[in-house]
Every structure is written in structure tokens, then in C-alpha cells.
mmCIF file of C-alpha atoms and ligand atoms in Angstrom:
data_model
loop_
_atom_site.group_PDB
_atom_site.id
_atom_site.type_symbol
_atom_site.label_atom_id
_atom_site.label_comp_id
_atom_site.label_asym_id
_atom_site.label_seq_id
_atom_site.Cartn_x
_atom_site.Cartn_y
_atom_site.Cartn_z
ATOM 1 C CA MET X 1 0.000 0.000 0.000
ATOM 2 C CA SER X 2 1.395 3.413 -0.907
ATOM 3 C CA LEU X 3 0.943 6.009 1.815
ATOM 4 C CA ARG X 4 -0.172 9.594 1.302
ATOM 5 C CA PRO X 5 1.263 12.614 3.118
ATOM 6 C CA ALA X 6 -0.856 13.866 6.011
ATOM 7 C CA VAL X 7 -0.742 17.636 6.394
ATOM 8 C CA ILE X 8 -2.283 20.111 8.810
ATOM 9 C CA THR X 9 -4.617 22.290 6.719
ATOM 10 C CA GLY X 10 -6.290 24.278 9.477
ATOM 11 C CA VAL X 11 -5.727 25.196 13.107
ATOM 12 C CA GLY X 12 -7.751 27.024 15.720
ATOM 13 C CA SER X 13 -7.865 27.595 19.446
ATOM 14 C CA TYR X 14 -10.093 28.994 22.127
ATOM 15 C CA VAL X 15 -9.497 30.184 25.681
ATOM 16 C CA PRO X 16 -12.221 31.411 28.026
ATOM 17 C CA ASP X 17 -12.489 35.145 28.750
ATOM 18 C CA ARG X 18 -12.097 34.992 32.519
ATOM 19 C CA VAL X 19 -8.528 35.668 33.673
ATOM 20 C CA LEU X 20 -7.232 34.409 37.029
ATOM 21 C CA THR X 21 -4.006 36.180 37.992
ATOM 22 C CA ASN X 22 -1.369 35.172 40.499
ATOM 23 C CA ALA X 23 -2.593 38.046 42.670
ATOM 24 C CA ASP X 24 -6.073 36.463 42.619
ATOM 25 C CA LEU X 25 -4.557 33.155 43.774
ATOM 26 C CA GLU X 26 -2.806 34.913 46.647
ATOM 27 C CA GLN X 27 -6.333 35.461 48.000
ATOM 28 C CA ILE X 28 -7.210 31.750 47.741
ATOM 29 C CA VAL X 29 -4.123 29.846 48.966
ATOM 30 C CA ASP X 30 -0.860 30.563 50.771
ATOM 31 C CA THR X 31 1.206 31.551 47.727
ATOM 32 C CA THR X 32 2.857 34.555 46.123
ATOM 33 C CA ASP X 33 3.196 35.928 42.619
ATOM 34 C CA ASP X 34 6.953 35.732 43.096
ATOM 35 C CA TRP X 35 6.884 31.995 43.939
ATOM 36 C CA ILE X 36 4.601 31.135 41.026
ATOM 37 C CA VAL X 37 6.578 33.148 38.459
ATOM 38 C CA SER X 38 9.998 31.965 39.643
ATOM 39 C CA HIS X 39 9.003 28.277 39.936
ATOM 40 C CA THR X 40 6.749 27.993 36.862
ATOM 41 C CA GLY X 41 6.781 31.103 34.638
ATOM 42 C CA ILE X 42 2.990 31.399 34.969
ATOM 43 C CA ARG X 43 1.532 34.912 35.444
ATOM 44 C CA GLU X 44 -2.123 34.246 34.704
ATOM 45 C CA ARG X 45 -4.460 31.570 33.367
ATOM 46 C CA ARG X 46 -7.958 31.387 31.866
ATOM 47 C CA ILE X 47 -10.880 29.858 33.737
ATOM 48 C CA ALA X 48 -13.949 28.454 31.989
ATOM 49 C CA ALA X 49 -17.390 29.591 33.080
ATOM 50 C CA ASP X 50 -19.392 27.206 35.278
ATOM 51 C CA ASP X 51 -21.641 26.307 32.346
ATOM 52 C CA GLN X 52 -18.731 25.709 29.928
ATOM 53 C CA ALA X 53 -17.617 22.088 29.613
ATOM 54 C CA SER X 54 -14.586 20.777 27.727
ATOM 55 C CA SER X 55 -16.689 20.146 24.618
ATOM 56 C CA ASP X 56 -17.769 23.809 24.568
ATOM 57 C CA LEU X 57 -14.143 24.903 24.575
ATOM 58 C CA GLY X 58 -13.306 22.264 21.970
ATOM 59 C CA LEU X 59 -16.211 23.181 19.736
ATOM 60 C CA ALA X 60 -15.109 26.819 19.550
ATOM 61 C CA ALA X 61 -11.559 25.763 18.627
ATOM 62 C CA ALA X 62 -12.873 23.201 16.114
ATOM 63 C CA ARG X 63 -14.993 25.806 14.315
ATOM 64 C CA ARG X 64 -11.932 28.051 13.944
ATOM 65 C CA ALA X 65 -9.815 25.195 12.607
ATOM 66 C CA LEU X 66 -12.449 24.196 10.054
ATOM 67 C CA GLU X 67 -12.800 27.784 8.896
ATOM 68 C CA ASP X 68 -9.025 28.054 8.577
ATOM 69 C CA ALA X 69 -8.976 24.865 6.494
ATOM 70 C CA GLY X 70 -11.789 26.170 4.282
ATOM 71 C CA LEU X 71 -13.853 23.099 5.112
ATOM 72 C CA GLY X 72 -17.372 22.541 6.347
ATOM 73 C CA PRO X 73 -18.622 19.992 8.888
ATOM 74 C CA GLU X 74 -19.813 17.816 5.986
ATOM 75 C CA ASP X 75 -16.154 17.262 4.995
ATOM 76 C CA ILE X 76 -15.212 15.654 8.323
ATOM 77 C CA PRO X 77 -15.661 11.877 8.673
ATOM 78 C CA LEU X 78 -13.759 11.502 11.962
ATOM 79 C CA ILE X 79 -13.330 13.614 15.093
ATOM 80 C CA ILE X 80 -10.791 12.664 17.763
ATOM 81 C CA CYS X 81 -10.946 14.611 21.021
ATOM 82 C CA ALA X 82 -7.970 14.459 23.391
ATOM 83 C CA THR X 83 -9.027 15.285 26.933
ATOM 84 C CA ILE X 84 -8.711 14.176 30.556
ATOM 85 C CA THR X 85 -11.665 16.287 31.609
ATOM 86 C CA PRO X 86 -14.476 14.804 29.532
ATOM 87 C CA ASP X 87 -17.924 16.403 29.857
ATOM 88 C CA HIS X 88 -19.094 13.049 31.246
ATOM 89 C CA LEU X 89 -17.474 9.647 31.672
ATOM 90 C CA PHE X 90 -19.585 8.832 28.637
ATOM 91 C CA PRO X 91 -20.880 9.611 26.067
ATOM 92 C CA VAL X 92 -17.556 10.778 24.722
ATOM 93 C CA THR X 93 -16.757 14.481 24.545
ATOM 94 C CA ALA X 94 -16.080 14.147 20.810
ATOM 95 C CA ALA X 95 -19.762 13.242 20.383
ATOM 96 C CA PHE X 96 -20.816 16.653 21.742
ATOM 97 C CA ILE X 97 -18.397 18.328 19.355
ATOM 98 C CA GLN X 98 -19.717 16.207 16.464
ATOM 99 C CA ASP X 99 -23.268 17.198 17.344
ATOM 100 C CA GLY X 100 -22.352 20.867 17.769
ATOM 101 C CA LEU X 101 -20.699 20.949 14.351
ATOM 102 C CA GLY X 102 -23.364 18.852 12.691
ATOM 103 C CA ALA X 103 -20.666 16.709 11.093
ATOM 104 C CA PRO X 104 -21.573 13.279 9.657
ATOM 105 C CA ALA X 105 -18.603 11.867 11.528
ATOM 106 C CA ALA X 106 -17.424 9.077 13.781
ATOM 107 C CA ALA X 107 -16.219 10.528 17.039
ATOM 108 C CA TYR X 108 -14.161 9.233 19.927
ATOM 109 C CA ASP X 109 -12.008 10.454 22.779
ATOM 110 C CA LEU X 110 -8.407 9.895 23.563
ATOM 111 C CA LEU X 111 -8.091 10.033 27.344
ATOM 112 C CA SER X 112 -4.492 10.902 27.806
ATOM 113 C CA GLY X 113 -3.596 14.249 29.349
ATOM 114 C CA CYS X 114 -0.799 16.450 28.178
ATOM 115 C CA THR X 115 0.512 14.064 25.505
ATOM 116 C CA GLY X 116 -2.971 13.845 23.995
ATOM 117 C CA PHE X 117 -2.481 16.304 21.137
ATOM 118 C CA VAL X 118 0.564 14.454 19.787
ATOM 119 C CA GLN X 119 -1.160 11.093 20.264
ATOM 120 C CA ALA X 120 -4.258 12.330 18.416
ATOM 121 C CA LEU X 121 -2.224 13.767 15.526
ATOM 122 C CA TRP X 122 -0.372 10.460 15.273
ATOM 123 C CA THR X 123 -3.671 8.597 15.170
ATOM 124 C CA ALA X 124 -5.160 10.991 12.612
ATOM 125 C CA ARG X 125 -2.159 10.528 10.366
ATOM 126 C CA GLN X 126 -2.805 6.806 10.027
ATOM 127 C CA PHE X 127 -6.372 7.333 8.784
ATOM 128 C CA VAL X 128 -5.303 9.978 6.293
ATOM 129 C CA ALA X 129 -2.094 8.308 5.097
ATOM 130 C CA THR X 130 -3.813 5.004 4.368
ATOM 131 C CA GLY X 131 -6.628 6.653 2.406
ATOM 132 C CA GLU X 132 -9.315 5.763 4.949
ATOM 133 C CA CYS X 133 -10.202 9.459 5.527
ATOM 134 C CA GLU X 134 -9.573 12.626 3.495
ATOM 135 C CA HIS X 135 -9.728 14.774 6.628
ATOM 136 C CA VAL X 136 -9.636 14.127 10.371
ATOM 137 C CA LEU X 137 -10.490 16.780 12.948
ATOM 138 C CA VAL X 138 -8.279 16.632 16.043
ATOM 139 C CA VAL X 139 -9.511 18.569 19.065
ATOM 140 C CA SER X 140 -7.620 18.954 22.342
ATOM 141 C CA ALA X 141 -9.775 20.384 25.088
ATOM 142 C CA ASP X 142 -9.388 20.471 28.839
ATOM 143 C CA LYS X 143 -11.174 22.190 31.672
ATOM 144 C CA LEU X 144 -8.570 21.277 34.264
ATOM 145 C CA THR X 145 -10.097 23.692 36.739
ATOM 146 C CA SER X 146 -13.005 21.221 37.008
ATOM 147 C CA ILE X 147 -10.679 18.711 38.729
ATOM 148 C CA THR X 148 -8.462 21.216 40.545
ATOM 149 C CA ASP X 149 -8.205 21.038 44.316
ATOM 150 C CA TRP X 150 -8.383 24.737 45.169
ATOM 151 C CA SER X 151 -7.043 24.024 48.664
ATOM 152 C CA ASP X 152 -3.790 22.492 47.337
ATOM 153 C CA ARG X 153 -1.314 25.279 46.590
ATOM 154 C CA SER X 154 1.160 22.859 45.005
ATOM 155 C CA THR X 155 -1.235 22.214 42.087
ATOM 156 C CA CYS X 156 -3.976 24.857 41.928
ATOM 157 C CA VAL X 157 -1.607 27.602 40.783
ATOM 158 C CA LEU X 158 -0.531 25.600 37.741
ATOM 159 C CA PHE X 159 -3.584 24.949 35.622
ATOM 160 C CA GLY X 160 -5.871 26.743 33.198
ATOM 161 C CA ASP X 161 -8.629 25.920 30.733
ATOM 162 C CA GLY X 162 -8.510 25.997 26.947
ATOM 163 C CA ALA X 163 -8.736 24.135 23.657
ATOM 164 C CA GLY X 164 -6.944 23.806 20.357
ATOM 165 C CA ALA X 165 -7.814 22.010 17.151
ATOM 166 C CA ALA X 166 -6.163 20.910 13.911
ATOM 167 C CA VAL X 167 -7.529 19.528 10.655
ATOM 168 C CA VAL X 168 -5.315 16.755 9.280
ATOM 169 C CA SER X 169 -5.840 16.262 5.537
ATOM 170 C CA ALA X 170 -4.434 14.255 2.659
ATOM 171 C CA GLY X 171 -1.606 16.093 0.912
ATOM 172 C CA GLU X 172 0.385 15.572 -2.245
ATOM 173 C CA GLY X 173 3.939 14.499 -2.823
ATOM 174 C CA ASP X 174 6.438 12.570 -0.752
ATOM 175 C CA PRO X 175 5.076 11.607 2.716
ATOM 176 C CA SER X 176 8.607 11.707 4.121
ATOM 177 C CA ALA X 177 9.023 15.366 3.088
ATOM 178 C CA THR X 178 5.582 16.871 3.673
ATOM 179 C CA GLY X 179 3.324 17.477 6.659
ATOM 180 C CA LEU X 180 3.369 15.120 9.642
ATOM 181 C CA LEU X 181 6.813 13.618 9.086
ATOM 182 C CA ALA X 182 7.566 11.512 12.143
ATOM 183 C CA PHE X 183 6.275 10.532 15.572
ATOM 184 C CA GLU X 184 7.814 8.817 18.586
ATOM 185 C CA LEU X 185 5.645 7.997 21.585
ATOM 186 C CA GLN X 186 6.254 6.029 24.723
ATOM 187 C CA THR X 187 4.438 5.398 27.984
ATOM 188 C CA TYR X 188 6.030 4.439 31.288
ATOM 189 C CA GLY X 189 3.075 3.092 33.257
ATOM 190 C CA GLU X 190 5.230 2.323 36.278
ATOM 191 C CA HIS X 191 5.164 6.081 37.008
ATOM 192 C CA GLY X 192 1.399 6.418 36.539
ATOM 193 C CA SER X 193 0.669 7.310 40.152
ATOM 194 C CA LEU X 194 2.678 10.543 39.908
ATOM 195 C CA LEU X 195 -0.200 12.320 38.145
ATOM 196 C CA ARG X 196 -3.743 11.075 38.589
ATOM 197 C CA VAL X 197 -7.264 11.557 39.826
ATOM 198 C CA PRO X 198 -7.448 8.843 42.519
ATOM 199 C CA ALA X 199 -11.251 8.432 42.643
ATOM 200 C CA GLY X 200 -14.003 8.411 40.040
ATOM 201 C CA GLY X 201 -12.978 5.364 38.016
ATOM 202 C CA SER X 202 -13.838 1.676 38.336
ATOM 203 C CA ARG X 203 -10.993 1.041 40.801
ATOM 204 C CA ARG X 204 -12.193 3.655 43.210
ATOM 205 C CA PRO X 205 -15.697 5.006 42.594
ATOM 206 C CA VAL X 206 -16.460 8.338 44.239
ATOM 207 C CA ASP X 207 -18.035 7.980 47.673
ATOM 208 C CA GLN X 208 -18.296 10.338 50.616
ATOM 209 C CA GLU X 209 -14.907 9.252 51.938
ATOM 210 C CA ALA X 210 -13.281 10.054 48.577
ATOM 211 C CA LEU X 211 -15.041 13.416 48.441
ATOM 212 C CA ASP X 212 -13.923 14.304 51.958
ATOM 213 C CA ALA X 213 -10.312 13.423 51.036
ATOM 214 C CA ARG X 214 -10.720 15.382 47.759
ATOM 215 C CA GLU X 215 -9.674 12.268 45.842
ATOM 216 C CA HIS X 216 -11.924 13.273 42.954
ATOM 217 C CA CYS X 217 -9.381 16.021 42.222
ATOM 218 C CA LEU X 218 -6.038 15.942 40.452
ATOM 219 C CA ARG X 219 -3.009 14.840 42.469
ATOM 220 C CA MET X 220 0.513 15.431 41.268
ATOM 221 C CA GLU X 221 4.006 14.630 42.514
ATOM 222 C CA GLY X 222 5.546 17.681 40.850
ATOM 223 C CA PRO X 223 9.272 17.302 41.608
ATOM 224 C CA GLU X 224 9.334 13.617 40.513
ATOM 225 C CA LEU X 225 7.548 14.489 37.263
ATOM 226 C CA PHE X 226 9.917 17.389 36.736
ATOM 227 C CA LYS X 227 12.896 15.014 36.857
ATOM 228 C CA LEU X 228 11.262 12.468 34.536
ATOM 229 C CA ALA X 229 10.385 15.209 32.047
ATOM 230 C CA VAL X 230 13.836 16.789 31.962
ATOM 231 C CA ARG X 231 15.439 13.344 31.602
ATOM 232 C CA GLY X 232 12.967 12.013 29.028
ATOM 233 C CA ILE X 233 12.533 14.977 26.697
ATOM 234 C CA PRO X 234 15.959 14.881 24.975
ATOM 235 C CA ASP X 235 15.594 11.166 24.238
ATOM 236 C CA ILE X 236 12.120 11.404 22.673
ATOM 237 C CA ALA X 237 13.132 14.554 20.776
ATOM 238 C CA GLU X 238 16.240 12.916 19.358
ATOM 239 C CA ARG X 239 14.345 9.776 18.343
ATOM 240 C CA SER X 240 11.665 11.868 16.609
ATOM 241 C CA LEU X 241 14.221 13.945 14.718
ATOM 242 C CA ALA X 242 16.229 10.877 13.688
ATOM 243 C CA LYS X 243 13.059 9.267 12.328
ATOM 244 C CA ALA X 244 12.404 12.398 10.254
ATOM 245 C CA GLY X 245 16.030 12.487 9.078
ATOM 246 C CA LEU X 246 16.537 15.942 10.614
ATOM 247 C CA THR X 247 18.826 17.497 13.219
ATOM 248 C CA TYR X 248 18.282 20.283 15.750
ATOM 249 C CA GLU X 249 19.771 22.798 13.285
ATOM 250 C CA ASP X 250 16.835 22.075 10.945
ATOM 251 C CA ILE X 251 14.232 23.010 13.552
ATOM 252 C CA ASP X 252 12.521 26.386 13.117
ATOM 253 C CA TRP X 253 10.097 26.011 16.042
ATOM 254 C CA LEU X 254 10.243 23.952 19.200
ATOM 255 C CA ILE X 255 6.772 23.632 20.694
ATOM 256 C CA MET X 256 6.839 21.915 24.056
ATOM 257 C CA HIS X 257 4.070 21.114 26.476
ATOM 258 C CA GLN X 258 3.605 24.252 28.569
ATOM 259 C CA ALA X 259 3.890 22.750 32.067
ATOM 260 C CA ASN X 260 6.771 24.776 33.468
ATOM 261 C CA LEU X 261 8.998 27.443 31.909
ATOM 262 C CA ARG X 262 11.993 25.957 33.698
ATOM 263 C CA ILE X 263 11.392 22.577 32.006
ATOM 264 C CA ILE X 264 11.043 24.259 28.601
ATOM 265 C CA GLU X 265 14.222 26.303 29.008
ATOM 266 C CA ALA X 266 16.262 23.423 30.443
ATOM 267 C CA ALA X 267 15.167 21.132 27.611
ATOM 268 C CA ALA X 268 15.854 23.763 24.954
ATOM 269 C CA ARG X 269 19.397 24.193 26.295
ATOM 270 C CA ARG X 270 20.007 20.441 26.183
ATOM 271 C CA LEU X 271 18.508 20.227 22.684
ATOM 272 C CA ARG X 272 20.641 23.216 21.602
ATOM 273 C CA VAL X 273 17.575 25.054 20.272
ATOM 274 C CA PRO X 274 18.028 28.841 20.652
ATOM 275 C CA ASP X 275 15.489 30.888 22.627
ATOM 276 C CA ASP X 276 14.100 32.664 19.563
ATOM 277 C CA ARG X 277 12.868 29.317 18.227
ATOM 278 C CA LEU X 278 10.888 28.476 21.354
ATOM 279 C CA VAL X 279 7.133 28.931 21.445
ATOM 280 C CA ILE X 280 6.132 29.986 24.951
ATOM 281 C CA ASN X 281 2.716 31.023 26.220
ATOM 282 C CA ILE X 282 2.681 29.451 29.690
ATOM 283 C CA ASP X 283 2.838 32.960 31.177
ATOM 284 C CA LYS X 284 -0.664 33.691 29.802
ATOM 285 C CA TYR X 285 -2.429 30.331 30.061
ATOM 286 C CA GLY X 286 -0.640 28.124 32.585
ATOM 287 C CA ASN X 287 -0.769 24.377 31.988
ATOM 288 C CA THR X 288 -3.816 23.565 29.831
ATOM 289 C CA SER X 289 -2.993 19.839 29.524
ATOM 290 C CA ALA X 290 -3.872 18.375 26.098
ATOM 291 C CA ALA X 291 -4.703 21.837 24.756
ATOM 292 C CA SER X 292 -1.366 23.436 25.539
ATOM 293 C CA MET X 293 0.604 22.595 22.401
ATOM 294 C CA ALA X 294 -2.419 22.993 20.113
ATOM 295 C CA ILE X 295 -2.944 26.528 21.434
ATOM 296 C CA ALA X 296 0.776 27.276 21.004
ATOM 297 C CA LEU X 297 0.708 25.960 17.429
ATOM 298 C CA ASP X 298 -2.293 28.138 16.606
ATOM 299 C CA GLU X 299 -0.591 31.202 18.104
ATOM 300 C CA VAL X 300 2.680 30.841 16.197
ATOM 301 C CA TYR X 301 0.697 30.256 13.004
ATOM 302 C CA ARG X 302 -1.736 33.147 13.419
ATOM 303 C CA ASP X 303 0.864 35.737 14.382
ATOM 304 C CA GLY X 304 2.780 34.940 11.191
ATOM 305 C CA ARG X 305 5.939 33.492 12.738
ATOM 306 C CA LEU X 306 5.253 30.052 11.277
ATOM 307 C CA GLN X 307 5.894 30.007 7.526
ATOM 308 C CA PRO X 308 5.473 27.358 4.816
ATOM 309 C CA GLY X 309 8.430 24.979 4.760
ATOM 310 C CA HIS X 310 9.288 25.547 8.433
ATOM 311 C CA ASN X 311 10.095 22.479 10.518
ATOM 312 C CA ILE X 312 8.379 22.120 13.883
ATOM 313 C CA LEU X 313 9.508 19.809 16.667
ATOM 314 C CA MET X 314 6.768 19.117 19.204
ATOM 315 C CA VAL X 315 7.596 17.475 22.521
ATOM 316 C CA SER X 316 5.022 16.559 25.123
ATOM 317 C CA PHE X 317 5.054 14.809 28.488
ATOM 318 C CA GLY X 318 2.475 14.100 31.125
ATOM 319 C CA ALA X 319 0.116 11.615 32.702
ATOM 320 C CA GLY X 320 0.936 7.994 32.083
ATOM 321 C CA PHE X 321 3.841 8.861 32.487
ATOM 322 C CA SER X 322 3.950 9.477 28.764
ATOM 323 C CA LEU X 323 6.257 11.185 26.314
ATOM 324 C CA GLY X 324 5.510 12.147 22.732
ATOM 325 C CA GLY X 325 7.505 13.731 19.935
ATOM 326 C CA ALA X 326 6.326 14.913 16.532
ATOM 327 C CA VAL X 327 8.156 16.462 13.602
ATOM 328 C CA ILE X 328 6.043 18.505 11.200
ATOM 329 C CA ARG X 329 6.972 20.323 8.000
ATOM 330 C CA TRP X 330 4.472 23.130 7.691
ATOM 331 C CA GLY X 331 2.584 23.299 4.410
ATOM 332 C CA SER X 332 1.359 26.293 2.441
HETATM 333 O O1 LIG B 1 1.471 18.687 32.697
HETATM 334 C C1 LIG B 1 1.779 17.460 33.272
HETATM 335 C C2 LIG B 1 3.207 17.373 33.606
HETATM 336 N N1 LIG B 1 3.528 18.266 34.689
HETATM 337 C C3 LIG B 1 4.760 18.383 35.080
HETATM 338 O O2 LIG B 1 5.627 17.792 34.510
HETATM 339 C C4 LIG B 1 5.050 19.270 36.282
HETATM 340 C C5 LIG B 1 6.483 19.111 36.693
HETATM 341 N N2 LIG B 1 6.781 19.724 37.989
HETATM 342 C C6 LIG B 1 6.872 21.066 38.168
HETATM 343 O O3 LIG B 1 6.670 21.854 37.264
HETATM 344 C C7 LIG B 1 7.351 21.546 39.523
HETATM 345 O O4 LIG B 1 7.754 20.453 40.295
HETATM 346 C C8 LIG B 1 6.264 22.348 40.312
HETATM 347 C C9 LIG B 1 6.045 23.693 39.638
HETATM 348 C C10 LIG B 1 4.986 21.568 40.360
HETATM 349 C C11 LIG B 1 6.762 22.630 41.744
HETATM 350 O O5 LIG B 1 7.973 23.331 41.705
HETATM 351 P P1 LIG B 1 9.214 22.801 42.578
HETATM 352 O O6 LIG B 1 10.307 23.762 42.377
HETATM 353 O O7 LIG B 1 9.463 21.383 42.201
HETATM 354 O O8 LIG B 1 8.647 22.987 44.044
HETATM 355 P P2 LIG B 1 8.472 21.903 45.199
HETATM 356 O O9 LIG B 1 7.239 21.107 44.954
HETATM 357 O O10 LIG B 1 9.758 21.155 45.382
HETATM 358 O O11 LIG B 1 8.241 22.859 46.429
HETATM 359 C C12 LIG B 1 9.271 23.726 46.917
HETATM 360 C C13 LIG B 1 8.707 24.517 48.083
HETATM 361 C C14 LIG B 1 8.049 23.649 49.154
HETATM 362 O O12 LIG B 1 8.305 24.242 50.393
HETATM 363 P P3 LIG B 1 9.448 23.666 51.363
HETATM 364 O O13 LIG B 1 9.066 22.231 51.637
HETATM 365 O O14 LIG B 1 10.733 23.779 50.588
HETATM 366 O O15 LIG B 1 9.377 24.555 52.571
HETATM 367 C C15 LIG B 1 6.587 23.774 48.856
HETATM 368 O O16 LIG B 1 5.772 23.580 49.983
HETATM 369 O O17 LIG B 1 7.698 25.418 47.617
HETATM 370 C C16 LIG B 1 6.500 25.200 48.386
HETATM 371 N N3 LIG B 1 5.377 25.451 47.504
HETATM 372 C C17 LIG B 1 4.812 26.655 47.348
HETATM 373 N N4 LIG B 1 5.093 27.846 47.918
HETATM 374 C C18 LIG B 1 4.332 28.893 47.535
HETATM 375 C C19 LIG B 1 4.729 24.561 46.684
HETATM 376 N N5 LIG B 1 3.750 25.185 46.009
HETATM 377 C C20 LIG B 1 3.792 26.493 46.414
HETATM 378 C C21 LIG B 1 3.037 27.616 46.053
HETATM 379 N N6 LIG B 1 3.350 28.801 46.639
HETATM 380 N N7 LIG B 1 2.045 27.587 45.139
#
């Protein structure tokens, strides 16, 4: 079977209007703007309205991506939504997006956290490359504030809400030189307990005891994850680049998961990617989980920095513990 190139033909993102600053958080928990900025690089984040679920955020981003691609809902046969904050356990969040768009599409979720955007792009590529679908709509949407423990200062200062989307379409030419060039993904399940929501699944349904212990909220062992991320990023980045036949000198944009500015800067130094090729927006949005790199991609595209022919290296890390790398040559 000959494979077709899979290219990104449209991107879009959405963040809620409400801004929560570090000064606002100083009123909620025992923290300071200085601590948050120096330890994370975050200055503010966006918070979804009470009546906004992840699918609402995702739908807004999806509409923008479709418009950018010049496509209508009728052109989309498959929607993949990456999220760890689904509207409900089921039906899937992608189904609400499918309904909102009115697309005659199959729809499913990829429950994966911060690596979700890369995993969903990787999945979309298979459907497009094999000829199964002409277009796949990838949506990354998370309302992390819905699982935030607002009494835990070690986590509540980190997260924000948002969504990003990309249309992956069949391209022309050599698949090894166009569009989604290469992916490398790996999960290390032995570290799964470092980032999780303890209750609410089949192993530990939510009961009063779980609610009292706030086990329905996100728990994170930050310093351990920090070490795993800094150690794992160079390896997954190098494997992704090698698969694409590129080196760091070929990279125009490094888009990393926006979890901590210190992780991004440390990794960039080790990867020898200069600062002016880094895409950073953690200061404005905090950690938006699956949405973070999709929002960053949309930003660098819409402000004109990203140009046709540019090479993008994406590196993500998060729950699982999982790592993901993607190399993309941007199309016209
Ligand atoms: O997106 C998924 C993947 N996420 C990650 O990979 C996150 C990786 N981890 C991190 O980004 C960092 O570990 C954090 C930003 C979460 C924490 O930064 P840290 O430099 O590792 O801080 P720490 O947890 O080691 O805490 C240092 C100190 C502690 O005080 P003591 O024990 O030294 O007295 C904490 O209690 O800072 C204290 N602290 C705070 N102080 C003020 C923790 N959170 C806060 C806070 N405000 N919000």
C-alpha cells in the first residue's frame, strides 16, 4: 500500500475570557506571585465559566480550525478529542463536538492528558495516510479547573482551561518530506501514580470518603515528574528527529508542552535550540494539559511566525507517564 502525506490544513484555538491572575490566587491559597513566576513562569491563566464544559471549549476551537482549512462539517468523517476532563465519563466528549458541528462523523475520545495532542495527531495521520479518511479533525480540550483542588497550593496555581484544534488532511507528494513527518511515543506506566485523579474510576468510585479526602481532584508529585520530564525529553526529541532524518539545526520552532517554563528552558538548552525558536505562552495560560501545544501551534501560526516549509519539533510529556515527539513540515 502506498501512503499519502498527512498535512495540517487548518488550526484554531479557544481560551475562556475569565482571567485568574497570580494576585487572585494569593487570596485563595498561601502563595505569592513571586513563587509562582519563579518556579513555573505562569503569570495568569484562563478559567472556563461554570456552564462551559470541555466540549464547549473544543467546539469553539474546532470551528476556527475548520474555517481556517476552508472546510465545512460535511467534509469531516472523523473527530478525535484528546481530553482528561471529559464532559461526562460517557458519552464521549467528541460526540458533543460532532453534534455541535453537525458533522456526519465518527467521534471518539483519547483520554491521555498532556501528551494527547501528539497522540491524536499520530492517530489521525494513520487514517489519512492510508486513504481511509480525506480529513480528520483533532480537538484537544481540557477544563482542568473542574478537577483542581483549590485548597492544594502545590497544584492549583498551575492549571488553566482551553482548547486547540487541527484539521489533518491528505496532501500531495512525498510523505517523508511533507506534513506530519515523524512521531515517537512512549508510555512508562510504572510512574502512573505521579499524576492522577485517585477516585471516580472503576478502581475507586467516588463515595463520601473520597469526596472528603478530595480524591476526585487531580493529584501530582511535581518534583518527581519534573525530573522524569527533563530526563525524558531529549531522548524522545532525538528519536523523533532521527526518524524524520533531521537534526536540531533544521528546527525552526520547538513547541513543548507548557507545564513549566523551567522545564522548557532546560530542555531547549540540552537540545541546543536557541530561545528565539521556542514557542512559549505558559505565562498567559498556565498548563492547559492536552490543549497546551495545540494553542501554542495556533498562536505561532496566526501571528505569522510560522511560515510554509518551516520544521516544527513538538515534545510533550504528562500523565501515564507518557512522552511524545512529533516532527512537522508546515505546508502552504
Ligand atoms: O502537565 C503534566 C506534567 N507536569 C509536570 O511535569 C510538572 C512538573 N513539575 C513542576 O513543574 C514543579 O515540580 C512544580 C512547579 C509543580 C513545583 O515546583 P518545585 O520547584 O518542584 O517545588 P516543590 O514542589 O519542590 O516545592 C518547593 C517549596 C516547598 O516548600 P518547602 O518544603 O521547601 O518549605 C513547597 O511547599 O515550595 C512550596 N510550595 C509553594 N510555595 C508557595 C509549593 N507550592 C507552592 C506555592 N506557593 N504555590
